[in-house]
Coordinates of C-alpha atoms and ligand atoms in Angstrom, one line a residue:
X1 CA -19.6 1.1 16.0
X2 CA -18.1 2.0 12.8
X3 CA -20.6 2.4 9.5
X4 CA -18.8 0.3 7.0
X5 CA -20.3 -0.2 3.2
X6 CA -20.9 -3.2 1.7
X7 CA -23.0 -3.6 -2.6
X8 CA -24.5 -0.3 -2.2
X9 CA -25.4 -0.5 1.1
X10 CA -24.1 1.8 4.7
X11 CA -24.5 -0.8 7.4
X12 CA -23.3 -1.1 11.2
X13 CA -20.3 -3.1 10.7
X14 CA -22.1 -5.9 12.6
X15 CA -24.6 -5.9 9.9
X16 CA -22.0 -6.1 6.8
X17 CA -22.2 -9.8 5.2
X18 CA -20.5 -11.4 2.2
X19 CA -21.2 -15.1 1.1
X20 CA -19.1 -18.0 2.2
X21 CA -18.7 -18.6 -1.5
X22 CA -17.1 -15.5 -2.4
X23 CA -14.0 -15.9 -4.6
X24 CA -12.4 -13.3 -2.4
X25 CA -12.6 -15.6 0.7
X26 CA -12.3 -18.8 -1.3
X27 CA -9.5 -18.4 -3.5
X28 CA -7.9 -14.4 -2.8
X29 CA -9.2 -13.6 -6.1
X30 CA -9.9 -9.7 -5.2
X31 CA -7.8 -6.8 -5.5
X32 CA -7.6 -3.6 -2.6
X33 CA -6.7 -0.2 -1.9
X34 CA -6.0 1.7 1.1
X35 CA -6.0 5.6 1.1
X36 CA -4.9 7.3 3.8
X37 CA -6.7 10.6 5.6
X38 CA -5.5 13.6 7.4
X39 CA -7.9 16.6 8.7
X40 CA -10.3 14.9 7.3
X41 CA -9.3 14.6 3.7
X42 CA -8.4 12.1 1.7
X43 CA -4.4 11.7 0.1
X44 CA -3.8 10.6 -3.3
X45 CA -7.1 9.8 -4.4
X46 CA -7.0 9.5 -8.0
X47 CA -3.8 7.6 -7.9
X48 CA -5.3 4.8 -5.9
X49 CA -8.3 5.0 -7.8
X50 CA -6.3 4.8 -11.1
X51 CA -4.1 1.7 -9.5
X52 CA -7.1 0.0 -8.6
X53 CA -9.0 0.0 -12.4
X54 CA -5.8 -0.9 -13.5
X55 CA -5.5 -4.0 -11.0
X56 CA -9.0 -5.3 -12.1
X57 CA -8.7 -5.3 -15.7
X58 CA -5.3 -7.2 -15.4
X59 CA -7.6 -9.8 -13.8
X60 CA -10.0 -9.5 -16.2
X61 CA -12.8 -7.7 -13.7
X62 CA -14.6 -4.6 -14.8
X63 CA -14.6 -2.0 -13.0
X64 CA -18.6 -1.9 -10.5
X65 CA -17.9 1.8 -10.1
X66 CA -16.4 4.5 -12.2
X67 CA -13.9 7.3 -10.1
X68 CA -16.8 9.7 -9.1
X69 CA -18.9 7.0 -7.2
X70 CA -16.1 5.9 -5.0
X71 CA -15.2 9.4 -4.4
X72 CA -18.4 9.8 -3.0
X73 CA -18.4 6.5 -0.9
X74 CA -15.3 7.6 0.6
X75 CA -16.4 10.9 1.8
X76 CA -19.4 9.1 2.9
X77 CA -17.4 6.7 5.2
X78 CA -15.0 9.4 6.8
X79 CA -17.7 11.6 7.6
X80 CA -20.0 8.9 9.3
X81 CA -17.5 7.4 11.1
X82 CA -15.6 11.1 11.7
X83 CA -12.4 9.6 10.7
X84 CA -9.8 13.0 11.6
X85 CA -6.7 10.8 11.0
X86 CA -7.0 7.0 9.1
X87 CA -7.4 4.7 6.4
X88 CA -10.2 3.7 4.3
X89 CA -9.8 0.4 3.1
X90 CA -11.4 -0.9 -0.3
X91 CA -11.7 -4.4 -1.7
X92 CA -13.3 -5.6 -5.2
X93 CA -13.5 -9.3 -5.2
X94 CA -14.9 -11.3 -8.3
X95 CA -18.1 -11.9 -5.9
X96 CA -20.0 -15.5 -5.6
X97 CA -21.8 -17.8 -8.0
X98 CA -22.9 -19.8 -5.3
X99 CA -20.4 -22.2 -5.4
X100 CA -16.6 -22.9 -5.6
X101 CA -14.8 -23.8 -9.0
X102 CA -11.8 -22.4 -10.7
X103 CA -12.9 -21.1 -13.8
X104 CA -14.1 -17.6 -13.2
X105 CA -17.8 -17.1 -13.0
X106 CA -19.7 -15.1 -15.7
X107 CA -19.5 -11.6 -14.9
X108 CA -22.8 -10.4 -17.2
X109 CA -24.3 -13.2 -13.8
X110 CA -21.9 -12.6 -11.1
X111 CA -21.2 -9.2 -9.7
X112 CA -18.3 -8.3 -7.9
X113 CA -18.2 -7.9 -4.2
X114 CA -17.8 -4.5 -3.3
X115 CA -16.6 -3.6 0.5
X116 CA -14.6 0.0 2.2
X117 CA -14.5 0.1 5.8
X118 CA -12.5 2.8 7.6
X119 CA -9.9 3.0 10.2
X120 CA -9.1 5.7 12.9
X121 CA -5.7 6.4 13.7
X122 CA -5.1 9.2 15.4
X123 CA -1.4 10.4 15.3
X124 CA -1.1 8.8 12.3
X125 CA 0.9 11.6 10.6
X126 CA 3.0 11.7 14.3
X127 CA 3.9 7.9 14.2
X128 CA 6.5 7.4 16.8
X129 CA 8.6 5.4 14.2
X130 CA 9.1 8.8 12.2
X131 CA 11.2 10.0 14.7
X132 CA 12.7 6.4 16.0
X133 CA 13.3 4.5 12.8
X134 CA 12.5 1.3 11.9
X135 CA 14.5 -2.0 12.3
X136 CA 14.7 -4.4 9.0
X137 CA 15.4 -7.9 8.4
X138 CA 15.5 -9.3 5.1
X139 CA 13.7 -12.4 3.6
X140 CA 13.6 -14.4 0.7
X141 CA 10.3 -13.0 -1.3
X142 CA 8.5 -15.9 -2.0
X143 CA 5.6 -14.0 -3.5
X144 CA 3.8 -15.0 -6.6
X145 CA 5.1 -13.1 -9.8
X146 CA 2.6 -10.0 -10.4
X147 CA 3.1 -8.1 -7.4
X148 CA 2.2 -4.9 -9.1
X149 CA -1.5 -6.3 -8.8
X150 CA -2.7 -5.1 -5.8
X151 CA -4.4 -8.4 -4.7
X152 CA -5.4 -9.3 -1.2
X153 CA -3.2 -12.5 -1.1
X154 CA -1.3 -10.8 1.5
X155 CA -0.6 -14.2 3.5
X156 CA 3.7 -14.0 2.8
X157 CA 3.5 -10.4 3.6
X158 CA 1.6 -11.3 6.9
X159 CA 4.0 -14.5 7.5
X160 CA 6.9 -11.7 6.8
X161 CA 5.8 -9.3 9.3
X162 CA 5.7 -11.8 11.7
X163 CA 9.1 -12.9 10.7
X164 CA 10.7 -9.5 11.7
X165 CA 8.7 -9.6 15.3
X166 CA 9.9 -12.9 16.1
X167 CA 13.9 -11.1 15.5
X168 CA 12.9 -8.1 17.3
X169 CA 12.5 -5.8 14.4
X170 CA 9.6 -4.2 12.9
X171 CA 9.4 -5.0 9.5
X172 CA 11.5 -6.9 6.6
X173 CA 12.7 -6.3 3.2
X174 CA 12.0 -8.9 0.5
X175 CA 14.8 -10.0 -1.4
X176 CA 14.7 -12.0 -5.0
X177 CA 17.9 -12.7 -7.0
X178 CA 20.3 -11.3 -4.1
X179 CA 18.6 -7.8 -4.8
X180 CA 15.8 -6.4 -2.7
X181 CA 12.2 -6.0 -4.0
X182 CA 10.4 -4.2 -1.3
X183 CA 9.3 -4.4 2.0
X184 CA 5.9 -6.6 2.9
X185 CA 3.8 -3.4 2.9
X186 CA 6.0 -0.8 1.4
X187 CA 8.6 0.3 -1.3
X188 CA 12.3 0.5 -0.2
X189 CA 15.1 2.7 -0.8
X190 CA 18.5 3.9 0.5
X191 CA 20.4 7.1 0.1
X192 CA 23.7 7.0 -0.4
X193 CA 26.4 10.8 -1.2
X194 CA 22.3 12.3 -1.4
X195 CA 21.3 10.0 -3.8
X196 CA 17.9 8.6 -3.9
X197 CA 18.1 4.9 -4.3
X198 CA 14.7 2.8 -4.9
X199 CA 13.8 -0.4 -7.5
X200 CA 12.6 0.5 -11.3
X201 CA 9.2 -0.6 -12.0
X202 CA 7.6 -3.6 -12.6
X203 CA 5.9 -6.8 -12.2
X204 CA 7.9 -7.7 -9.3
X205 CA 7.0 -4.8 -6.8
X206 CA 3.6 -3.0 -6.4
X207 CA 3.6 0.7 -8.2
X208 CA 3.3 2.5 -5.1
X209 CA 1.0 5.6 -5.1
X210 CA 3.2 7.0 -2.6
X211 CA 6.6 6.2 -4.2
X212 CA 5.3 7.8 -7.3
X213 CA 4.5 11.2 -5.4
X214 CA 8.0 11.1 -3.2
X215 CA 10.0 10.6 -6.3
X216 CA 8.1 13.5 -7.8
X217 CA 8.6 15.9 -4.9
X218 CA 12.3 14.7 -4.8
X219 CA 13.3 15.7 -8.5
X220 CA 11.2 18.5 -7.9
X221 CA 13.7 19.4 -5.0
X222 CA 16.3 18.9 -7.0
X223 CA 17.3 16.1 -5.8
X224 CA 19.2 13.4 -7.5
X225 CA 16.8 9.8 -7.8
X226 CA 18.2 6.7 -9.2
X227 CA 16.2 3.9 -10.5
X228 CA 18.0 0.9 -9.9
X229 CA 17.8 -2.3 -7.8
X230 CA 19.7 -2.9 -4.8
X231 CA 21.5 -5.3 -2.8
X232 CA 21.1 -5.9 1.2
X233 CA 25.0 -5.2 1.6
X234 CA 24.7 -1.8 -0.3
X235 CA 21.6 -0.7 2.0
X236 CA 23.9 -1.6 5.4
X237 CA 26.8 0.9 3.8
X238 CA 24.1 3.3 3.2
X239 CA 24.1 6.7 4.5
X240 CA 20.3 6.0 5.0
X241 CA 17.6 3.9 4.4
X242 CA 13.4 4.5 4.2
X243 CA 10.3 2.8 3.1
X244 CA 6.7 4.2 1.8
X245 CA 3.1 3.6 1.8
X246 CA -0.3 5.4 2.2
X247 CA -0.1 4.3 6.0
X248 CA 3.3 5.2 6.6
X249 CA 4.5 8.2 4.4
X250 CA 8.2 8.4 4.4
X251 CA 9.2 6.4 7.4
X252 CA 13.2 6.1 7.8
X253 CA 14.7 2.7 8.4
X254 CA 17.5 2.6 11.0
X255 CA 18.7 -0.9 10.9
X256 CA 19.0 -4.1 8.8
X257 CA 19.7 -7.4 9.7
X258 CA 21.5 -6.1 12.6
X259 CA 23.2 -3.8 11.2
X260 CA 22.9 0.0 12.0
X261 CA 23.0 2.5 8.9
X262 CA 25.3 5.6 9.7
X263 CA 24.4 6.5 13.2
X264 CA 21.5 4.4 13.8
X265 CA 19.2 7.5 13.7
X266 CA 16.8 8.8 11.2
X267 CA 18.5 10.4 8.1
X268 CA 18.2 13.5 6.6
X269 CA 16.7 12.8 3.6
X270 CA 14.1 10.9 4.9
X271 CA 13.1 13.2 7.0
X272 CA 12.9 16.0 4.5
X273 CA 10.9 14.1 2.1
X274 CA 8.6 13.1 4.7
X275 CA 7.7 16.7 5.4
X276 CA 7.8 17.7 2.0
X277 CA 5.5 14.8 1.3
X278 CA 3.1 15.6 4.1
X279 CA 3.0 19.2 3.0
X280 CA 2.6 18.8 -0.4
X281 CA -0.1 16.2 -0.4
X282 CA -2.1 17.8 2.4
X283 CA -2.6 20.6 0.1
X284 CA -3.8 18.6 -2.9
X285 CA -6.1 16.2 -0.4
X286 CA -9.8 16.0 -1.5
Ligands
LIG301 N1 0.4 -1.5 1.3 N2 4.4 -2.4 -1.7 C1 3.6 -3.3 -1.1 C2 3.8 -4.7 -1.2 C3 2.4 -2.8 -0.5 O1 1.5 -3.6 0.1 C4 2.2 -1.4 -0.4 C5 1.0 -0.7 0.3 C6 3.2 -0.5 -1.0 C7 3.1 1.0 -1.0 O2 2.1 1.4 -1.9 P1 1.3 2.8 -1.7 O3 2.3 3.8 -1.6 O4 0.4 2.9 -2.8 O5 0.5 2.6 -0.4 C8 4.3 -1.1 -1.7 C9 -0.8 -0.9 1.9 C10 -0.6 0.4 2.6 C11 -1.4 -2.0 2.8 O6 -1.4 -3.1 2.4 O7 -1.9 -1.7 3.9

């Protein structure tokens, strides 16, 4: 049974309560983050820990414990739960007054709600889709209007997921204005002559800790990155296509909306980057 943590406490996950009443439950009013972990260690750290003060005070919520203190909890939860290859999944909510009403509770009464739990995942660096690809349909994003808050309304995300199963494929790509925003869990992009393709930032995708690192280690390689948004037609004349996130690194896309990009196999540059990524962050992981 996994040890999961919940206000200061390590309990059996069985053990781990919240109140009916919390504003996380009642009205998604929480924010997350999810770090992944290979041998052991934990990837990108202080970025997620950097996103996620930033998340709360756009929403007003202070911050229960500084960078140091969820370092710690972290470590705590891999090693009890001997997490090799994972996630650890965090969540801040504005907590309970005991009731439900719209106007936030006082925070110098109500504390936020604190919970991490872990996941294991072995392989999770050898995900079959790395070497398959992954098959995209695209959907109108009907998200609300500050995605780069990482908040746990993830119910059009979820809905979009299942979208993309009931088609076949694996996953979709939002799309807003006739251009595409990201993908439900993940920032896009498309390479097209070597060109690194992927969305500019702001409030209408999430920052993504990952995306910031590739991009790095892609101008680093010389590379050539373009900032720009992009269309569904342009992505199915692409040479190739990928997405990113702490759970899936650099996975390549292979189709979208039926359509196969170059010869429906992972491209180059998605592969490259995923090994430079997995190279370069496994030597900075903490
Ligand atoms: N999702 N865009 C969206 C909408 C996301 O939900 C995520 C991450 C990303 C990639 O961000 P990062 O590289 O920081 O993981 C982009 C996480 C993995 C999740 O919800 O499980």
């Amino acid at each position: 049974m996994r040890t999961v943590y919940v206000n200061g406490d390590y309990l059996p996950e069985t053990e781990a309560t919240v109140s009916i009443f919390d504003r996380g439950f009642l009205m998604a009013d929480g924010v997350y983050e999810v770090t992944s972990v290979l041998r052991g260690k934990l990837i990108d750290f202080d970025g997620h820990a950097k996103r996620l003060e930033r998340s709360l005070s756009e929403l007003d919520m202070k911050s229960p414990l500084d960078r140091d203190a969820l370092l710690e909890i972290h470590r705590e939860l891999v090693r009890a739960n001997e997490i090799d290859e994972g996630l650890v999944y965090l969540q801040i909510t504005r907590g309970s007054d005991g009731d439900r009403d719209f106007v936030f509770p006082d925070p110098a009464t109500t504390d936020p709600t604190v919970v991490l739990f872990t996941q294991s995942k072995p392989g999770l660096a050898q995900s079959p889709s790395a070497n398959t690809g992954l098959k995209i349909v695209s959907i109108d994003d009907l998200r609300w209007g500050r995605r780069d808050i990482k908040t746990v309304q993830l119910l059009y995300p979820s809905m979009g997921k299942m979208m993309a199963k009931a088609e076949g494929a694996d996953d979709a790509w939002m799309v807003e204005d006739g251009q595409v925003t990201e993908g439900t869990s993940n920032n896009a992009y498309i390479v097209k002559d070597g060109r690194i393709i992927t969305r500019g930032l702001s409030h209408e995708i999430l920052h993504g800790i990952t995306r910031a690192a590739v991009l790095r280690f892609a101008r680093e390689a010389q590379m050539e990155v373009e900032e720009r948004p992009f269309t569904i037609a342009e992505a199915q004349a692409a040479d190739e296509a990928f997405v990113t996130s702490a759970s899936a690194f650099v996975t390549p896309v292979v189709e979208i909306d039926g359509v196969r990009l170059g010869d429906g196999t992972p491209g180059p540059v998605a592969g490259r980057l995923r090994e430079i990524y997995l190279d370069e962050s496994l030597k900075a992981a903490i």
